[in-house]
Amino acid sequence: MDRWSGLLAPQLRALDELVACDGHMTRAAERLGIPQSSMSRRIHTLQKTLGVVLIVADGRAVRLTPAAVRLAGRIRDPLRALESGVESVAADADAEHGTVRFGFPLTMGAGRLPGLIAEFHRRAPGIRLHLKQAHGSQLAADLRSAELDVAVLIPPPDGLRHSVIGTQLIHAVLPAGHRLAARRRIRLTELREEIFIANPASYNLRRLTEDWCEAVGFAPAVALEITEFATIRELIARGLGVALLPHDGRTAPGTVEIALSPTTYQREIALAWSDTAVTPASQRFLAFVRDRF
């Protein structure tokens, strides 16, 4: 056991990252903070040691073999546990170093949250932040599987430790030439005859949109479904419909964003954490975001 763990830990970590990056050697090396030459050397050393082909040249890229994917799946959890355990002990007396794996929604890639990340990095440059943007269901799953330490989630998750740190206002987004485009506020009932563009039915905002519309007496006529809010705004700009979307100060060209009356159309924003968020670095980051969001 000592022989394998001491000999293969760096190489196995490299393989795990390479699989996570779908075989992109440069990207995997960047995420590990090592030169690409070192990344390649670790993978080839692992191949030679195990006597198993893990990558196959495919033009200027590499293709992962089924053996590589299978091996990465088997060693991922033990590597995470090892990393978490070592960091937890090593960082007990040092809140200036360590790693925090932080996730946040695709809709929060601009504005307040990136500003907080930048400010935290200036205050604690020795703490590495591994960032991931994804949909809420994926972020919650990553917290449960300890792939992430901390995440911002909308809405607050069931079964995970969290605290509510804010609210996200929902506005009506209309084409710039819409009959209601000049209004400062509208009531949801004024959109009863409109064609809606919305997320798929499994998404939280889609369910809220349907609930809110039904509460005022109509079912929204959803003609187009798309996962990304940015794409919804693009389609609205082309006159294909309207939508209820989170407030965004950067109004997309060809659209207008109008507040709804009454101002009760909103979602709670939660800061959630997994069992791995026990290091001083994680606790420091948690407190920082909670206090300043």
GROMACS .gro file of C-alpha atoms in nm:
model
  293
    1MET     CA    1   0.000   0.000   0.000
    2ASP     CA    2   0.277   0.244   0.091
    3ARG     CA    3   0.453   0.169  -0.234
    4TRP     CA    4   0.150   0.242  -0.451
    5SER     CA    5   0.030   0.553  -0.266
    6GLY     CA    6   0.374   0.711  -0.252
    7LEU     CA    7   0.458   0.626  -0.612
    8LEU     CA    8   0.130   0.697  -0.787
    9ALA     CA    9  -0.051   0.976  -0.597
   10PRO     CA   10   0.075   1.264  -0.820
   11GLN     CA   11   0.016   1.063  -1.137
   12LEU     CA   12  -0.333   0.957  -1.030
   13ARG     CA   13  -0.421   1.315  -0.945
   14ALA     CA   14  -0.305   1.417  -1.294
   15LEU     CA   15  -0.520   1.146  -1.453
   16ASP     CA   16  -0.823   1.250  -1.250
   17GLU     CA   17  -0.786   1.609  -1.368
   18LEU     CA   18  -0.725   1.504  -1.729
   19VAL     CA   19  -1.047   1.304  -1.732
   20ALA     CA   20  -1.234   1.596  -1.572
   21CYS     CA   21  -1.103   1.816  -1.857
   22ASP     CA   22  -1.209   1.564  -2.127
   23GLY     CA   23  -0.852   1.496  -2.231
   24HIS     CA   24  -0.742   1.861  -2.265
   25MET     CA   25  -0.384   1.837  -2.142
   26THR     CA   26  -0.319   2.214  -2.128
   27ARG     CA   27  -0.638   2.288  -1.935
   28ALA     CA   28  -0.571   2.006  -1.688
   29ALA     CA   29  -0.216   2.130  -1.631
   30GLU     CA   30  -0.345   2.483  -1.564
   31ARG     CA   31  -0.596   2.354  -1.309
   32LEU     CA   32  -0.321   2.163  -1.129
   33GLY     CA   33  -0.084   2.461  -1.148
   34ILE     CA   34   0.192   2.266  -1.322
   35PRO     CA   35   0.361   2.297  -1.666
   36GLN     CA   36   0.206   2.099  -1.948
   37SER     CA   37   0.531   1.904  -1.983
   38SER     CA   38   0.500   1.787  -1.622
   39MET     CA   39   0.138   1.693  -1.680
   40SER     CA   40   0.227   1.484  -1.983
   41ARG     CA   41   0.518   1.323  -1.800
   42ARG     CA   42   0.296   1.218  -1.510
   43ILE     CA   43   0.043   1.052  -1.742
   44HIS     CA   44   0.310   0.868  -1.940
   45THR     CA   45   0.481   0.758  -1.616
   46LEU     CA   46   0.150   0.621  -1.490
   47GLN     CA   47   0.099   0.431  -1.814
   48LYS     CA   48   0.446   0.280  -1.793
   49THR     CA   49   0.409   0.185  -1.426
   50LEU     CA   50   0.070   0.019  -1.471
   51GLY     CA   51   0.140  -0.127  -1.813
   52VAL     CA   52  -0.197   0.006  -1.932
   53VAL     CA   53  -0.268   0.244  -2.222
   54LEU     CA   54  -0.445   0.550  -2.082
   55ILE     CA   55  -0.427   0.802  -2.369
   56VAL     CA   56  -0.414   0.774  -2.746
   57ALA     CA   57  -0.283   1.046  -2.976
   58ASP     CA   58  -0.563   1.205  -3.177
   59GLY     CA   59  -0.413   1.474  -3.398
   60ARG     CA   60  -0.279   1.750  -3.173
   61ALA     CA   61  -0.499   1.634  -2.885
   62VAL     CA   62  -0.525   1.311  -2.688
   63ARG     CA   63  -0.814   1.070  -2.648
   64LEU     CA   64  -0.877   0.895  -2.319
   65THR     CA   65  -0.912   0.518  -2.324
   66PRO     CA   66  -1.195   0.339  -2.139
   67ALA     CA   67  -0.933   0.215  -1.891
   68ALA     CA   68  -0.835   0.575  -1.809
   69VAL     CA   69  -1.196   0.680  -1.749
   70ARG     CA   70  -1.263   0.370  -1.538
   71LEU     CA   71  -0.951   0.420  -1.327
   72ALA     CA   72  -1.025   0.789  -1.268
   73GLY     CA   73  -1.376   0.701  -1.152
   74ARG     CA   74  -1.242   0.451  -0.901
   75ILE     CA   75  -0.973   0.675  -0.749
   76ARG     CA   76  -1.155   1.011  -0.748
   77ASP     CA   77  -1.325   0.981  -0.408
   78PRO     CA   78  -1.015   0.842  -0.228
   79LEU     CA   79  -0.803   1.124  -0.372
   80ARG     CA   80  -1.055   1.386  -0.261
   81ALA     CA   81  -1.066   1.236   0.088
   82LEU     CA   82  -0.686   1.230   0.105
   83GLU     CA   83  -0.660   1.589  -0.012
   84SER     CA   84  -0.929   1.707   0.229
   85GLY     CA   85  -0.773   1.523   0.522
   86VAL     CA   86  -0.423   1.652   0.460
   87GLU     CA   87  -0.541   2.009   0.401
   88SER     CA   88  -0.760   1.999   0.711
   89VAL     CA   89  -0.469   1.902   0.932
   90ALA     CA   90  -0.207   2.118   0.761
   91ALA     CA   91  -0.426   2.426   0.766
   92ASP     CA   92  -0.542   2.399   1.126
   93ALA     CA   93  -0.296   2.665   1.237
   94ASP     CA   94  -0.290   2.864   0.912
   95ALA     CA   95  -0.592   3.043   0.770
   96GLU     CA   96  -0.378   3.212   0.504
   97HIS     CA   97  -0.335   2.905   0.284
   98GLY     CA   98  -0.535   2.613   0.150
   99THR     CA   99  -0.790   2.550  -0.123
  100VAL     CA  100  -1.160   2.628  -0.139
  101ARG     CA  101  -1.370   2.469  -0.413
  102PHE     CA  102  -1.648   2.718  -0.478
  103GLY     CA  103  -1.947   2.689  -0.709
  104PHE     CA  104  -2.203   2.944  -0.821
  105PRO     CA  105  -2.488   2.967  -1.076
  106LEU     CA  106  -2.434   3.046  -1.443
  107THR     CA  107  -2.652   3.354  -1.394
  108MET     CA  108  -2.412   3.508  -1.141
  109GLY     CA  109  -2.101   3.534  -1.355
  110ALA     CA  110  -2.116   3.913  -1.348
  111GLY     CA  111  -2.184   4.175  -1.084
  112ARG     CA  112  -2.155   4.137  -0.709
  113LEU     CA  113  -2.021   3.783  -0.680
  114PRO     CA  114  -1.716   3.819  -0.909
  115GLY     CA  115  -1.638   4.139  -0.718
  116LEU     CA  116  -1.643   3.949  -0.388
  117ILE     CA  117  -1.419   3.678  -0.532
  118ALA     CA  118  -1.169   3.942  -0.646
  119GLU     CA  119  -1.177   4.116  -0.308
  120PHE     CA  120  -1.125   3.789  -0.120
  121HIS     CA  121  -0.828   3.702  -0.341
  122ARG     CA  122  -0.670   4.040  -0.266
  123ARG     CA  123  -0.717   3.987   0.107
  124ALA     CA  124  -0.607   3.621   0.110
  125PRO     CA  125  -0.377   3.563  -0.188
  126GLY     CA  126  -0.244   3.239  -0.037
  127ILE     CA  127  -0.586   3.071  -0.054
  128ARG     CA  128  -0.656   2.908  -0.387
  129LEU     CA  129  -1.014   2.927  -0.516
  130HIS     CA  130  -1.121   2.651  -0.754
  131LEU     CA  131  -1.430   2.796  -0.923
  132LYS     CA  132  -1.714   2.614  -1.097
  133GLN     CA  133  -2.023   2.755  -1.264
  134ALA     CA  134  -2.316   2.522  -1.320
  135HIS     CA  135  -2.690   2.489  -1.281
  136GLY     CA  136  -2.827   2.470  -0.929
  137SER     CA  137  -2.904   2.099  -0.935
  138GLN     CA  138  -2.546   2.020  -1.038
  139LEU     CA  139  -2.400   2.246  -0.770
  140ALA     CA  140  -2.615   2.082  -0.501
  141ALA     CA  141  -2.508   1.737  -0.622
  142ASP     CA  142  -2.142   1.845  -0.610
  143LEU     CA  143  -2.182   1.962  -0.251
  144ARG     CA  144  -2.340   1.631  -0.153
  145SER     CA  145  -2.060   1.433  -0.320
  146ALA     CA  146  -1.790   1.664  -0.172
  147GLU     CA  147  -1.681   1.781  -0.517
  148LEU     CA  148  -1.739   2.134  -0.387
  149ASP     CA  149  -1.682   2.286  -0.045
  150VAL     CA  150  -1.903   2.595  -0.076
  151ALA     CA  151  -2.165   2.708  -0.327
  152VAL     CA  152  -2.417   2.984  -0.387
  153LEU     CA  153  -2.752   2.827  -0.477
  154ILE     CA  154  -3.087   2.958  -0.596
  155PRO     CA  155  -3.322   2.856  -0.442
  156PRO     CA  156  -3.197   2.729  -0.102
  157PRO     CA  157  -3.130   2.354  -0.123
  158ASP     CA  158  -3.309   2.082   0.067
  159GLY     CA  159  -3.093   1.860   0.284
  160LEU     CA  160  -2.782   2.079   0.281
  161ARG     CA  161  -2.655   2.315   0.545
  162HIS     CA  162  -2.705   2.670   0.425
  163SER     CA  163  -2.791   3.025   0.517
  164VAL     CA  164  -2.999   3.270   0.314
  165ILE     CA  165  -2.781   3.564   0.213
  166GLY     CA  166  -3.006   3.764  -0.016
  167THR     CA  167  -3.288   3.774  -0.269
  168GLN     CA  168  -3.294   3.783  -0.647
  169LEU     CA  169  -3.562   4.008  -0.797
  170ILE     CA  170  -3.748   3.876  -1.099
  171HIS     CA  171  -3.843   4.124  -1.372
  172ALA     CA  172  -4.031   4.104  -1.700
  173VAL     CA  173  -3.803   4.115  -2.004
  174LEU     CA  174  -3.967   4.237  -2.325
  175PRO     CA  175  -3.856   4.325  -2.679
  176ALA     CA  176  -3.753   4.691  -2.705
  177GLY     CA  177  -4.043   4.760  -2.943
  178HIS     CA  178  -4.307   4.599  -2.722
  179ARG     CA  179  -4.627   4.791  -2.648
  180LEU     CA  180  -4.537   4.797  -2.277
  181ALA     CA  181  -4.168   4.880  -2.324
  182ALA     CA  182  -4.199   5.239  -2.204
  183ARG     CA  183  -4.359   5.147  -1.871
  184ARG     CA  184  -4.162   5.159  -1.545
  185ARG     CA  185  -4.376   4.889  -1.384
  186ILE     CA  186  -4.629   4.638  -1.507
  187ARG     CA  187  -4.858   4.382  -1.351
  188LEU     CA  188  -4.815   4.019  -1.444
  189THR     CA  189  -5.176   4.003  -1.564
  190GLU     CA  190  -5.081   4.241  -1.847
  191LEU     CA  191  -4.875   3.960  -2.002
  192ARG     CA  192  -5.157   3.705  -2.017
  193GLU     CA  193  -5.183   3.721  -2.399
  194GLU     CA  194  -4.807   3.708  -2.458
  195ILE     CA  195  -4.593   3.424  -2.589
  196PHE     CA  196  -4.340   3.322  -2.321
  197ILE     CA  197  -3.985   3.196  -2.353
  198ALA     CA  198  -3.877   2.995  -2.050
  199ASN     CA  199  -3.645   2.732  -1.905
  200PRO     CA  200  -3.739   2.363  -1.927
  201ALA     CA  201  -4.008   2.241  -1.689
  202SER     CA  202  -3.759   2.097  -1.439
  203TYR     CA  203  -3.604   2.439  -1.367
  204ASN     CA  204  -3.698   2.632  -1.055
  205LEU     CA  205  -3.769   2.960  -1.238
  206ARG     CA  206  -3.997   2.782  -1.487
  207ARG     CA  207  -4.201   2.636  -1.202
  208LEU     CA  208  -4.218   2.977  -1.034
  209THR     CA  209  -4.322   3.144  -1.360
  210GLU     CA  210  -4.611   2.900  -1.399
  211ASP     CA  211  -4.712   2.933  -1.033
  212TRP     CA  212  -4.705   3.314  -1.040
  213CYS     CA  213  -4.906   3.332  -1.363
  214GLU     CA  214  -5.163   3.082  -1.239
  215ALA     CA  215  -5.199   3.283  -0.916
  216VAL     CA  216  -5.321   3.582  -1.121
  217GLY     CA  217  -5.550   3.380  -1.344
  218PHE     CA  218  -5.370   3.250  -1.651
  219ALA     CA  219  -5.134   2.981  -1.773
  220PRO     CA  220  -4.828   3.115  -1.959
  221ALA     CA  221  -4.813   3.012  -2.325
  222VAL     CA  222  -4.456   2.884  -2.347
  223ALA     CA  223  -4.353   2.849  -2.711
  224LEU     CA  224  -3.976   2.815  -2.666
  225GLU     CA  225  -3.773   2.640  -2.397
  226ILE     CA  226  -3.401   2.703  -2.345
  227THR     CA  227  -3.167   2.649  -2.050
  228GLU     CA  228  -2.954   2.965  -2.069
  229PHE     CA  229  -3.085   3.305  -1.964
  230ALA     CA  230  -2.851   3.483  -2.206
  231THR     CA  231  -3.004   3.293  -2.497
  232ILE     CA  232  -3.354   3.373  -2.373
  233ARG     CA  233  -3.265   3.742  -2.384
  234GLU     CA  234  -3.128   3.704  -2.737
  235LEU     CA  235  -3.454   3.545  -2.851
  236ILE     CA  236  -3.657   3.818  -2.682
  237ALA     CA  237  -3.453   4.080  -2.867
  238ARG     CA  238  -3.562   3.914  -3.190
  239GLY     CA  239  -3.927   3.951  -3.096
  240LEU     CA  240  -4.001   3.585  -3.027
  241GLY     CA  241  -4.163   3.637  -2.688
  242VAL     CA  242  -4.129   3.765  -2.332
  243ALA     CA  243  -3.989   3.613  -2.014
  244LEU     CA  244  -3.961   3.647  -1.639
  245LEU     CA  245  -3.590   3.660  -1.559
  246PRO     CA  246  -3.356   3.764  -1.277
  247HIS     CA  247  -3.281   4.134  -1.271
  248ASP     CA  248  -2.965   4.214  -1.466
  249GLY     CA  249  -2.825   4.567  -1.468
  250ARG     CA  250  -2.667   4.505  -1.810
  251THR     CA  251  -2.977   4.523  -2.030
  252ALA     CA  252  -2.926   4.315  -2.342
  253PRO     CA  253  -2.950   4.509  -2.671
  254GLY     CA  254  -3.297   4.496  -2.819
  255THR     CA  255  -3.467   4.427  -2.485
  256VAL     CA  256  -3.612   4.618  -2.192
  257GLU     CA  257  -3.636   4.500  -1.834
  258ILE     CA  258  -3.941   4.616  -1.639
  259ALA     CA  259  -4.011   4.573  -1.269
  260LEU     CA  260  -4.322   4.381  -1.172
  261SER     CA  261  -4.587   4.511  -0.935
  262PRO     CA  262  -4.622   4.409  -0.660
  263THR     CA  263  -4.253   4.356  -0.582
  264THR     CA  264  -4.300   4.005  -0.447
  265TYR     CA  265  -4.159   3.819  -0.746
  266GLN     CA  266  -3.822   3.709  -0.617
  267ARG     CA  267  -3.608   3.408  -0.521
  268GLU     CA  268  -3.393   3.350  -0.213
  269ILE     CA  269  -3.016   3.319  -0.257
  270ALA     CA  270  -2.843   3.072  -0.028
  271LEU     CA  271  -2.484   3.008   0.069
  272ALA     CA  272  -2.444   2.631   0.123
  273TRP     CA  273  -2.153   2.416   0.230
  274SER     CA  274  -2.053   2.049   0.242
  275ASP     CA  275  -1.887   1.844   0.513
  276THR     CA  276  -1.549   1.929   0.357
  277ALA     CA  277  -1.581   2.298   0.444
  278VAL     CA  278  -1.403   2.254   0.778
  279THR     CA  279  -1.062   2.403   0.707
  280PRO     CA  280  -0.981   2.755   0.825
  281ALA     CA  281  -0.959   2.861   0.459
  282SER     CA  282  -1.312   2.737   0.388
  283GLN     CA  283  -1.448   2.888   0.707
  284ARG     CA  284  -1.281   3.219   0.628
  285PHE     CA  285  -1.429   3.223   0.278
  286LEU     CA  286  -1.774   3.127   0.406
  287ALA     CA  287  -1.772   3.410   0.660
  288PHE     CA  288  -1.642   3.657   0.402
  289VAL     CA  289  -1.918   3.586   0.148
  290ARG     CA  290  -2.191   3.566   0.414
  291ASP     CA  291  -2.094   3.901   0.567
  292ARG     CA  292  -2.052   4.093   0.243
  293PHE     CA  293  -2.304   3.957  -0.005
   0.00000   0.00000   0.00000
